[in-house]
PDB file of C-alpha atoms and ligand atoms in Angstrom:
ATOM      1  CA  LEU A   1     161.876  45.310  56.965  1.00 97.00           C
ATOM      2  CA  ARG A   2     158.604  45.384  58.886  1.00 98.00           C
ATOM      3  CA  MET A   3     159.053  44.280  62.474  1.00 98.00           C
ATOM      4  CA  VAL A   4     158.029  44.736  66.090  1.00 98.00           C
ATOM      5  CA  LEU A   5     160.378  44.918  69.094  1.00 98.00           C
ATOM      6  CA  ILE A   6     158.718  43.616  72.273  1.00 98.00           C
ATOM      7  CA  GLY A   7     160.156  43.891  75.769  1.00 98.00           C
ATOM      8  CA  PRO A   8     159.676  45.352  79.242  1.00 98.00           C
ATOM      9  CA  PRO A   9     160.828  48.874  80.176  1.00 98.00           C
ATOM     10  CA  GLY A  10     164.616  48.978  79.921  1.00 98.00           C
ATOM     11  CA  ALA A  11     164.937  45.795  77.840  1.00 98.00           C
ATOM     12  CA  GLY A  12     166.792  47.732  75.130  1.00 98.00           C
ATOM     13  CA  LYS A  13     164.148  48.449  72.482  1.00 98.00           C
ATOM     14  CA  GLY A  14     165.217  52.071  72.055  1.00 96.00           C
ATOM     15  CA  THR A  15     168.902  51.075  72.232  1.00 96.00           C
ATOM     16  CA  GLN A  16     168.688  48.461  69.477  1.00 97.00           C
ATOM     17  CA  ALA A  17     166.233  50.248  67.143  1.00 97.00           C
ATOM     18  CA  PRO A  18     168.880  52.678  65.748  1.00 95.00           C
ATOM     19  CA  ASN A  19     171.044  49.658  64.751  1.00 97.00           C
ATOM     20  CA  LEU A  20     168.104  48.324  62.742  1.00 98.00           C
ATOM     21  CA  VAL A  21     167.550  51.748  61.172  1.00 97.00           C
ATOM     22  CA  ASN A  22     171.217  51.980  60.137  1.00 97.00           C
ATOM     23  CA  LYS A  23     171.286  48.487  58.676  1.00 97.00           C
ATOM     24  CA  PHE A  24     167.901  48.361  56.922  1.00 97.00           C
ATOM     25  CA  GLY A  25     166.924  52.027  56.398  1.00 97.00           C
ATOM     26  CA  ALA A  26     163.582  51.282  58.070  1.00 97.00           C
ATOM     27  CA  TYR A  27     161.766  53.939  60.110  1.00 97.00           C
ATOM     28  CA  HIS A  28     161.936  53.816  63.931  1.00 97.00           C
ATOM     29  CA  LEU A  29     158.392  54.232  65.217  1.00 97.00           C
ATOM     30  CA  SER A  30     158.491  54.636  69.002  1.00 97.00           C
ATOM     31  CA  THR A  31     155.065  55.380  70.464  1.00 98.00           C
ATOM     32  CA  GLY A  32     156.754  56.447  73.731  1.00 97.00           C
ATOM     33  CA  ASP A  33     158.856  59.035  71.828  1.00 96.00           C
ATOM     34  CA  MET A  34     155.748  60.185  69.938  1.00 97.00           C
ATOM     35  CA  LEU A  35     153.864  60.689  73.212  1.00 97.00           C
ATOM     36  CA  ARG A  36     156.827  62.485  74.838  1.00 96.00           C
ATOM     37  CA  SER A  37     156.941  64.861  71.874  1.00 95.00           C
ATOM     38  CA  GLN A  38     153.241  65.676  72.481  1.00 97.00           C
ATOM     39  CA  VAL A  39     154.078  66.248  76.161  1.00 96.00           C
ATOM     40  CA  SER A  40     156.899  68.678  75.362  1.00 95.00           C
ATOM     41  CA  GLN A  41     154.679  70.549  72.872  1.00 96.00           C
ATOM     42  CA  GLY A  42     152.054  70.848  75.608  1.00 97.00           C
ATOM     43  CA  THR A  43     149.202  69.578  73.392  1.00 97.00           C
ATOM     44  CA  PRO A  44     145.934  68.445  75.068  1.00 97.00           C
ATOM     45  CA  LEU A  45     146.897  64.833  74.302  1.00 96.00           C
ATOM     46  CA  GLY A  46     150.344  65.461  75.806  1.00 97.00           C
ATOM     47  CA  VAL A  47     148.864  66.843  79.037  1.00 97.00           C
ATOM     48  CA  GLU A  48     146.611  63.778  79.438  1.00 97.00           C
ATOM     49  CA  ALA A  49     149.317  61.316  78.380  1.00 97.00           C
ATOM     50  CA  LYS A  50     151.889  62.676  80.843  1.00 97.00           C
ATOM     51  CA  LYS A  51     149.656  61.837  83.812  1.00 97.00           C
ATOM     52  CA  ILE A  52     149.176  58.292  82.574  1.00 97.00           C
ATOM     53  CA  MET A  53     152.853  57.752  81.653  1.00 97.00           C
ATOM     54  CA  ASP A  54     154.144  59.064  85.000  1.00 96.00           C
ATOM     55  CA  GLN A  55     151.866  56.571  86.739  1.00 96.00           C
ATOM     56  CA  GLY A  56     153.076  53.724  84.560  1.00 96.00           C
ATOM     57  CA  GLY A  57     149.683  53.125  82.964  1.00 97.00           C
ATOM     58  CA  LEU A  58     148.748  52.752  79.307  1.00 98.00           C
ATOM     59  CA  VAL A  59     147.271  55.419  77.046  1.00 98.00           C
ATOM     60  CA  SER A  60     144.000  54.279  75.414  1.00 98.00           C
ATOM     61  CA  ASP A  61     144.102  51.831  72.516  1.00 98.00           C
ATOM     62  CA  ASP A  62     142.051  54.173  70.294  1.00 97.00           C
ATOM     63  CA  ILE A  63     144.523  57.036  70.659  1.00 97.00           C
ATOM     64  CA  MET A  64     147.564  54.817  70.076  1.00 98.00           C
ATOM     65  CA  ILE A  65     146.028  53.046  67.085  1.00 98.00           C
ATOM     66  CA  GLY A  66     145.144  56.422  65.559  1.00 97.00           C
ATOM     67  CA  MET A  67     148.758  57.631  65.941  1.00 96.00           C
ATOM     68  CA  ILE A  68     150.204  54.524  64.302  1.00 97.00           C
ATOM     69  CA  LYS A  69     147.638  54.496  61.502  1.00 97.00           C
ATOM     70  CA  GLN A  70     148.541  58.092  60.667  1.00 96.00           C
ATOM     71  CA  GLU A  71     152.275  57.261  60.449  1.00 95.00           C
ATOM     72  CA  LEU A  72     151.903  54.009  58.537  1.00 95.00           C
ATOM     73  CA  SER A  73     149.644  55.569  55.930  1.00 93.00           C
ATOM     74  CA  THR A  74     151.559  58.821  55.392  1.00 95.00           C
ATOM     75  CA  ASN A  75     155.233  58.245  56.249  1.00 96.00           C
ATOM     76  CA  PRO A  76     157.071  57.567  52.956  1.00 96.00           C
ATOM     77  CA  THR A  77     159.948  55.696  54.640  1.00 97.00           C
ATOM     78  CA  CYS A  78     157.498  53.277  56.284  1.00 96.00           C
ATOM     79  CA  SER A  79     155.983  52.328  52.938  1.00 93.00           C
ATOM     80  CA  THR A  80     159.279  52.016  51.025  1.00 96.00           C
ATOM     81  CA  LYS A  81     161.839  50.780  53.588  1.00 97.00           C
ATOM     82  CA  GLY A  82     159.567  49.477  56.326  1.00 97.00           C
ATOM     83  CA  PHE A  83     159.474  50.181  60.054  1.00 98.00           C
ATOM     84  CA  ILE A  84     160.706  49.111  63.465  1.00 98.00           C
ATOM     85  CA  LEU A  85     157.810  49.351  65.905  1.00 98.00           C
ATOM     86  CA  ASP A  86     159.041  50.078  69.451  1.00 98.00           C
ATOM     87  CA  GLY A  87     156.394  50.220  72.203  1.00 98.00           C
ATOM     88  CA  PHE A  88     153.507  49.284  69.916  1.00 98.00           C
ATOM     89  CA  PRO A  89     151.492  47.072  69.991  1.00 98.00           C
ATOM     90  CA  ARG A  90     151.158  46.919  73.772  1.00 98.00           C
ATOM     91  CA  THR A  91     147.786  45.144  74.041  1.00 98.00           C
ATOM     92  CA  ILE A  92     146.005  42.400  72.091  1.00 98.00           C
ATOM     93  CA  PRO A  93     143.514  44.894  70.552  1.00 98.00           C
ATOM     94  CA  GLN A  94     146.484  46.995  69.347  1.00 98.00           C
ATOM     95  CA  ALA A  95     148.102  43.886  67.805  1.00 98.00           C
ATOM     96  CA  GLU A  96     144.880  42.910  66.048  1.00 98.00           C
ATOM     97  CA  LYS A  97     144.320  46.420  64.712  1.00 98.00           C
ATOM     98  CA  LEU A  98     147.915  46.593  63.467  1.00 98.00           C
ATOM     99  CA  ASP A  99     147.440  43.378  61.478  1.00 98.00           C
ATOM    100  CA  GLU A 100     144.255  44.777  59.996  1.00 98.00           C
ATOM    101  CA  MET A 101     146.005  48.016  58.952  1.00 97.00           C
ATOM    102  CA  LEU A 102     148.944  46.168  57.438  1.00 97.00           C
ATOM    103  CA  ASP A 103     146.658  43.744  55.588  1.00 97.00           C
ATOM    104  CA  ASN A 104     144.934  46.734  54.020  1.00 95.00           C
ATOM    105  CA  LEU A 105     148.332  48.112  52.980  1.00 94.00           C
ATOM    106  CA  LYS A 106     149.304  44.654  51.619  1.00 95.00           C
ATOM    107  CA  ALA A 107     152.453  44.808  53.760  1.00 96.00           C
ATOM    108  CA  PRO A 108     152.161  42.274  56.581  1.00 97.00           C
ATOM    109  CA  LEU A 109     154.461  42.129  59.588  1.00 98.00           C
ATOM    110  CA  GLN A 110     157.531  39.935  59.002  1.00 98.00           C
ATOM    111  CA  LYS A 111     158.995  39.525  62.469  1.00 98.00           C
ATOM    112  CA  ALA A 112     158.289  40.088  66.180  1.00 98.00           C
ATOM    113  CA  VAL A 113     161.463  39.979  68.288  1.00 98.00           C
ATOM    114  CA  GLU A 114     161.053  39.673  72.063  1.00 98.00           C
ATOM    115  CA  LEU A 115     163.859  41.080  74.230  1.00 98.00           C
ATOM    116  CA  LYS A 116     163.703  38.759  77.245  1.00 98.00           C
ATOM    117  CA  ILE A 117     165.095  39.865  80.614  1.00 98.00           C
ATOM    118  CA  ASP A 118     164.271  39.401  84.298  1.00 98.00           C
ATOM    119  CA  ASP A 119     162.586  42.291  86.108  1.00 98.00           C
ATOM    120  CA  GLU A 120     165.366  42.545  88.737  1.00 97.00           C
ATOM    121  CA  LEU A 121     167.900  43.655  86.120  1.00 97.00           C
ATOM    122  CA  LEU A 122     165.748  46.531  84.929  1.00 98.00           C
ATOM    123  CA  VAL A 123     165.882  48.786  88.008  1.00 97.00           C
ATOM    124  CA  SER A 124     169.503  49.835  87.480  1.00 97.00           C
ATOM    125  CA  ARG A 125     169.012  50.224  83.736  1.00 97.00           C
ATOM    126  CA  ILE A 126     166.001  52.510  84.175  1.00 98.00           C
ATOM    127  CA  THR A 127     167.260  54.628  87.078  1.00 97.00           C
ATOM    128  CA  GLY A 128     170.628  55.202  85.324  1.00 97.00           C
ATOM    129  CA  ARG A 129     169.191  56.084  81.912  1.00 98.00           C
ATOM    130  CA  LEU A 130     169.862  59.479  80.332  1.00 98.00           C
ATOM    131  CA  VAL A 131     168.025  60.566  77.183  1.00 96.00           C
ATOM    132  CA  HIS A 132     168.347  63.174  74.463  1.00 96.00           C
ATOM    133  CA  PRO A 133     164.710  64.267  74.172  1.00 93.00           C
ATOM    134  CA  ALA A 134     164.763  65.542  70.576  1.00 92.00           C
ATOM    135  CA  SER A 135     166.192  62.342  69.030  1.00 92.00           C
ATOM    136  CA  GLY A 136     165.140  59.757  71.628  1.00 91.00           C
ATOM    137  CA  ARG A 137     168.803  58.596  71.881  1.00 93.00           C
ATOM    138  CA  SER A 138     169.500  56.978  75.206  1.00 94.00           C
ATOM    139  CA  TYR A 139     172.618  56.550  77.308  1.00 96.00           C
ATOM    140  CA  HIS A 140     173.334  55.076  80.712  1.00 97.00           C
ATOM    141  CA  LYS A 141     175.294  56.690  83.542  1.00 97.00           C
ATOM    142  CA  ILE A 142     177.344  53.499  84.014  1.00 96.00           C
ATOM    143  CA  PHE A 143     176.645  51.020  81.190  1.00 95.00           C
ATOM    144  CA  ASN A 144     176.814  53.484  78.273  1.00 94.00           C
ATOM    145  CA  PRO A 145     178.009  56.926  79.415  1.00 97.00           C
ATOM    146  CA  PRO A 146     178.018  59.887  77.001  1.00 98.00           C
ATOM    147  CA  LYS A 147     181.461  61.256  76.028  1.00 98.00           C
ATOM    148  CA  LYS A 148     180.831  64.458  78.041  1.00 97.00           C
ATOM    149  CA  PRO A 149     178.712  64.205  81.211  1.00 96.00           C
ATOM    150  CA  MET A 150     174.989  64.938  80.659  1.00 97.00           C
ATOM    151  CA  THR A 151     175.655  65.884  77.003  1.00 98.00           C
ATOM    152  CA  ASP A 152     174.406  64.224  73.798  1.00 98.00           C
ATOM    153  CA  ASP A 153     177.360  62.905  71.719  1.00 97.00           C
ATOM    154  CA  VAL A 154     175.802  63.945  68.396  1.00 97.00           C
ATOM    155  CA  THR A 155     174.244  67.374  69.022  1.00 98.00           C
ATOM    156  CA  GLY A 156     176.045  68.550  72.179  1.00 98.00           C
ATOM    157  CA  GLU A 157     172.635  69.252  73.704  1.00 98.00           C
ATOM    158  CA  PRO A 158     171.807  68.420  77.341  1.00 98.00           C
ATOM    159  CA  LEU A 159     170.582  64.981  78.423  1.00 98.00           C
ATOM    160  CA  ILE A 160     167.697  64.500  80.835  1.00 97.00           C
ATOM    161  CA  GLN A 161     166.142  61.778  82.982  1.00 97.00           C
ATOM    162  CA  ARG A 162     162.630  60.692  81.977  1.00 97.00           C
ATOM    163  CA  SER A 163     159.973  61.642  84.550  1.00 96.00           C
ATOM    164  CA  ASP A 164     158.692  58.031  84.520  1.00 97.00           C
ATOM    165  CA  ASP A 165     162.154  56.592  85.241  1.00 97.00           C
ATOM    166  CA  THR A 166     161.671  56.287  89.005  1.00 96.00           C
ATOM    167  CA  GLU A 167     161.656  52.977  90.885  1.00 96.00           C
ATOM    168  CA  ASP A 168     158.050  53.545  91.828  1.00 96.00           C
ATOM    169  CA  ALA A 169     156.780  54.201  88.293  1.00 97.00           C
ATOM    170  CA  LEU A 170     158.929  51.315  87.013  1.00 98.00           C
ATOM    171  CA  LYS A 171     157.084  48.863  89.267  1.00 98.00           C
ATOM    172  CA  LYS A 172     153.792  49.973  87.763  1.00 98.00           C
ATOM    173  CA  ARG A 173     155.181  49.898  84.205  1.00 98.00           C
ATOM    174  CA  LEU A 174     156.387  46.315  84.773  1.00 98.00           C
ATOM    175  CA  ASN A 175     152.980  45.403  86.106  1.00 98.00           C
ATOM    176  CA  SER A 176     151.288  46.856  82.992  1.00 97.00           C
ATOM    177  CA  TYR A 177     153.808  44.980  80.847  1.00 98.00           C
ATOM    178  CA  HIS A 178     153.181  41.572  82.402  1.00 98.00           C
ATOM    179  CA  LYS A 179     149.399  41.969  82.506  1.00 98.00           C
ATOM    180  CA  GLN A 180     148.618  43.775  79.268  1.00 98.00           C
ATOM    181  CA  THR A 181     151.572  43.464  76.911  1.00 98.00           C
ATOM    182  CA  GLU A 182     153.097  40.010  77.490  1.00 98.00           C
ATOM    183  CA  PRO A 183     150.020  38.267  75.981  1.00 98.00           C
ATOM    184  CA  ILE A 184     151.051  39.623  72.563  1.00 98.00           C
ATOM    185  CA  VAL A 185     154.074  37.277  72.704  1.00 98.00           C
ATOM    186  CA  GLN A 186     151.723  34.290  72.367  1.00 98.00           C
ATOM    187  CA  TYR A 187     149.789  36.157  69.683  1.00 98.00           C
ATOM    188  CA  TYR A 188     152.946  36.376  67.525  1.00 98.00           C
ATOM    189  CA  LYS A 189     154.028  32.824  68.395  1.00 98.00           C
ATOM    190  CA  ASN A 190     150.683  31.650  67.005  1.00 98.00           C
ATOM    191  CA  LYS A 191     151.375  33.590  63.811  1.00 98.00           C
ATOM    192  CA  GLY A 192     154.803  31.940  63.492  1.00 98.00           C
ATOM    193  CA  ILE A 193     156.784  35.204  63.322  1.00 98.00           C
ATOM    194  CA  TRP A 194     158.114  35.358  66.929  1.00 98.00           C
ATOM    195  CA  SER A 195     161.755  35.052  68.040  1.00 98.00           C
ATOM    196  CA  GLY A 196     162.999  35.539  71.591  1.00 98.00           C
ATOM    197  CA  ILE A 197     166.490  36.621  72.579  1.00 98.00           C
ATOM    198  CA  ASP A 198     168.406  37.082  75.830  1.00 98.00           C
ATOM    199  CA  ALA A 199     168.410  40.852  76.433  1.00 98.00           C
ATOM    200  CA  ALA A 200     170.536  40.616  79.593  1.00 98.00           C
ATOM    201  CA  GLN A 201     173.665  40.245  77.455  1.00 98.00           C
ATOM    202  CA  ASP A 202     175.799  43.221  76.503  1.00 96.00           C
ATOM    203  CA  PRO A 203     174.343  45.427  73.734  1.00 96.00           C
ATOM    204  CA  THR A 204     176.658  44.089  70.976  1.00 97.00           C
ATOM    205  CA  LYS A 205     175.639  40.482  71.699  1.00 98.00           C
ATOM    206  CA  VAL A 206     171.972  41.472  71.766  1.00 98.00           C
ATOM    207  CA  TRP A 207     172.427  43.121  68.356  1.00 98.00           C
ATOM    208  CA  ASN A 208     174.124  40.010  66.936  1.00 98.00           C
ATOM    209  CA  ASP A 209     171.237  37.866  68.172  1.00 98.00           C
ATOM    210  CA  ILE A 210     168.703  40.218  66.570  1.00 98.00           C
ATOM    211  CA  LEU A 211     170.549  39.882  63.254  1.00 98.00           C
ATOM    212  CA  LYS A 212     170.506  36.075  63.611  1.00 97.00           C
ATOM    213  CA  CYS A 213     166.718  36.135  64.166  1.00 96.00           C
ATOM    214  CA  LEU A 214     166.397  38.106  60.945  1.00 97.00           C
ATOM    215  CA  GLY A 215     168.509  35.549  59.067  1.00 95.00           C
ATOM    216  CA  PHE A 216     171.810  37.501  58.928  1.00 94.00           C
TER     217      PHE A 216
HETATM  218  P1  AP5 B 301     158.033  53.721  76.175  1.00 85.31           P
HETATM  219  O1  AP5 B 301     158.815  54.923  75.891  1.00 85.31           O
HETATM  220  O2  AP5 B 301     157.782  52.733  75.114  1.00 85.31           O
HETATM  221  O3  AP5 B 301     158.695  53.021  77.470  1.00 85.31           O
HETATM  222  P2  AP5 B 301     158.938  51.496  77.896  1.00 85.31           P
HETATM  223  O4  AP5 B 301     158.204  50.483  77.116  1.00 85.31           O
HETATM  224  O5  AP5 B 301     158.731  51.497  79.351  1.00 85.31           O
HETATM  225  O6  AP5 B 301     160.355  51.214  77.454  1.00 85.31           O
HETATM  226  P3  AP5 B 301     161.659  52.005  77.764  1.00 85.31           P
HETATM  227  O7  AP5 B 301     161.818  53.125  76.793  1.00 85.31           O
HETATM  228  O8  AP5 B 301     161.739  52.346  79.214  1.00 85.31           O
HETATM  229  O9  AP5 B 301     162.725  50.845  77.532  1.00 85.31           O
HETATM  230  P4  AP5 B 301     163.644  50.472  76.286  1.00 85.31           P
HETATM  231  O10 AP5 B 301     163.432  49.022  76.042  1.00 85.31           O
HETATM  232  O11 AP5 B 301     163.472  51.385  75.123  1.00 85.31           O
HETATM  233  O12 AP5 B 301     165.065  50.677  76.979  1.00 85.31           O
HETATM  234  P5  AP5 B 301     166.385  51.427  76.467  1.00 85.31           P
HETATM  235  O13 AP5 B 301     166.843  50.850  75.181  1.00 85.31           O
HETATM  236  O14 AP5 B 301     166.203  52.908  76.504  1.00 85.31           O
HETATM  237  O15 AP5 B 301     156.589  54.123  76.754  1.00 85.31           O
HETATM  238  C1  AP5 B 301     156.468  55.058  77.798  1.00 85.31           C
HETATM  239  C2  AP5 B 301     155.003  55.166  78.221  1.00 85.31           C
HETATM  240  O16 AP5 B 301     154.198  55.659  77.122  1.00 85.31           O
HETATM  241  C3  AP5 B 301     154.316  53.867  78.633  1.00 85.31           C
HETATM  242  O17 AP5 B 301     154.570  53.560  79.984  1.00 85.31           O
HETATM  243  C4  AP5 B 301     152.837  54.196  78.355  1.00 85.31           C
HETATM  244  O18 AP5 B 301     152.293  54.970  79.376  1.00 85.31           O
HETATM  245  C5  AP5 B 301     152.919  55.044  77.106  1.00 85.31           C
HETATM  246  N1  AP5 B 301     152.800  54.242  75.862  1.00 85.31           N
HETATM  247  C6  AP5 B 301     153.760  54.080  74.903  1.00 85.31           C
HETATM  248  N2  AP5 B 301     153.329  53.272  73.916  1.00 85.31           N
HETATM  249  C7  AP5 B 301     152.045  52.922  74.243  1.00 85.31           C
HETATM  250  C8  AP5 B 301     151.081  52.087  73.624  1.00 85.31           C
HETATM  251  N3  AP5 B 301     151.332  51.450  72.453  1.00 85.31           N
HETATM  252  N4  AP5 B 301     149.883  51.938  74.235  1.00 85.31           N
HETATM  253  C9  AP5 B 301     149.609  52.557  75.409  1.00 85.31           C
HETATM  254  N5  AP5 B 301     150.494  53.369  76.045  1.00 85.31           N
HETATM  255  C10 AP5 B 301     151.707  53.550  75.467  1.00 85.31           C
HETATM  256  O19 AP5 B 301     167.402  50.978  77.601  1.00 85.31           O
HETATM  257  C11 AP5 B 301     167.232  51.360  78.956  1.00 85.31           C
HETATM  258  C12 AP5 B 301     168.581  51.700  79.597  1.00 85.31           C
HETATM  259  O20 AP5 B 301     169.386  50.529  79.664  1.00 85.31           O
HETATM  260  C13 AP5 B 301     169.389  52.733  78.828  1.00 85.31           C
HETATM  261  O21 AP5 B 301     170.050  53.558  79.747  1.00 85.31           O
HETATM  262  C14 AP5 B 301     170.399  51.888  78.034  1.00 85.31           C
HETATM  263  O22 AP5 B 301     171.604  52.589  77.805  1.00 85.31           O
HETATM  264  C15 AP5 B 301     170.598  50.675  78.942  1.00 85.31           C
HETATM  265  N6  AP5 B 301     170.811  49.427  78.196  1.00 85.31           N
HETATM  266  C16 AP5 B 301     170.167  49.023  77.065  1.00 85.31           C
HETATM  267  N7  AP5 B 301     170.602  47.818  76.667  1.00 85.31           N
HETATM  268  C17 AP5 B 301     171.539  47.446  77.583  1.00 85.31           C
HETATM  269  C18 AP5 B 301     172.349  46.262  77.736  1.00 85.31           C
HETATM  270  N8  AP5 B 301     172.285  45.248  76.841  1.00 85.31           N
HETATM  271  N9  AP5 B 301     173.196  46.194  78.785  1.00 85.31           N
HETATM  272  C19 AP5 B 301     173.268  47.221  79.692  1.00 85.31           C
HETATM  273  N10 AP5 B 301     172.527  48.359  79.600  1.00 85.31           N
HETATM  274  C20 AP5 B 301     171.665  48.461  78.558  1.00 85.31           C
HETATM  275 ZN1   ZN B 302     162.304  53.123  74.805  1.00 85.31          ZN
END
């Protein structure tokens, strides 16, 4: 399966991606997780990226395209089982470059699923989110609490809040989304591979709708 998940911050991309991985064996490629791993390693890219992420801006197309190209051309799971792109593409140039890369690999994108939800519902989702940094697993203080407070169910390691999960940064992230990312919805509609689903429903219903879009 080769697909893209599109949606604003808190729409549920990172929540639904593991379901797709379990069902299809495809690789979860989250550019946000990749950047956060650079931040925690303290690399020069990580230092630069953290400033941009905390302000809700976008890291440059060239850097992001380079990261994805590297994964798509070297990750064995991506070439055999496919991939779930989460957080990429985020601009029209990124979408165009992705198509070019996949054409070269003779493995075009099959589906772009948009998780549709109103901005007002995202504040509580984002400010209540807890994440396990190493795996990218996310929980929610109220909607999806971990079994033990502030503890990852799988590893027992501590959960944290993302530094960009403040109301202030969220406003800027939503602004970037509407201005720079939403145009890719039309891009995929024109290609005939878009489906939109209601992401305000509970997670199980969202998952069922994703499966329907994929013909299951
Ligand atoms: P990224 O990590 O991609 O952040 P984002 O797009 O803002 O998305 P989120 O991770 O916040 O939302 P999500 O949809 O994954 O929500 P989740 O499932 O966790 O990117 C971060 C930053 O990196 C960007 O701002 C940018 O600076 C940079 N960046 C990344 N990619 C880039 C690119 N390609 N180009 C340029 N810059 C890039 O859910 C949220 C919460 O809600 C959780 O607590 C969850 O438990 C809960 N929840 C989920 N679904 C439901 C539901 N159905 N009902 C109730 N609660 C729910
Ligand atoms: Zn995410």
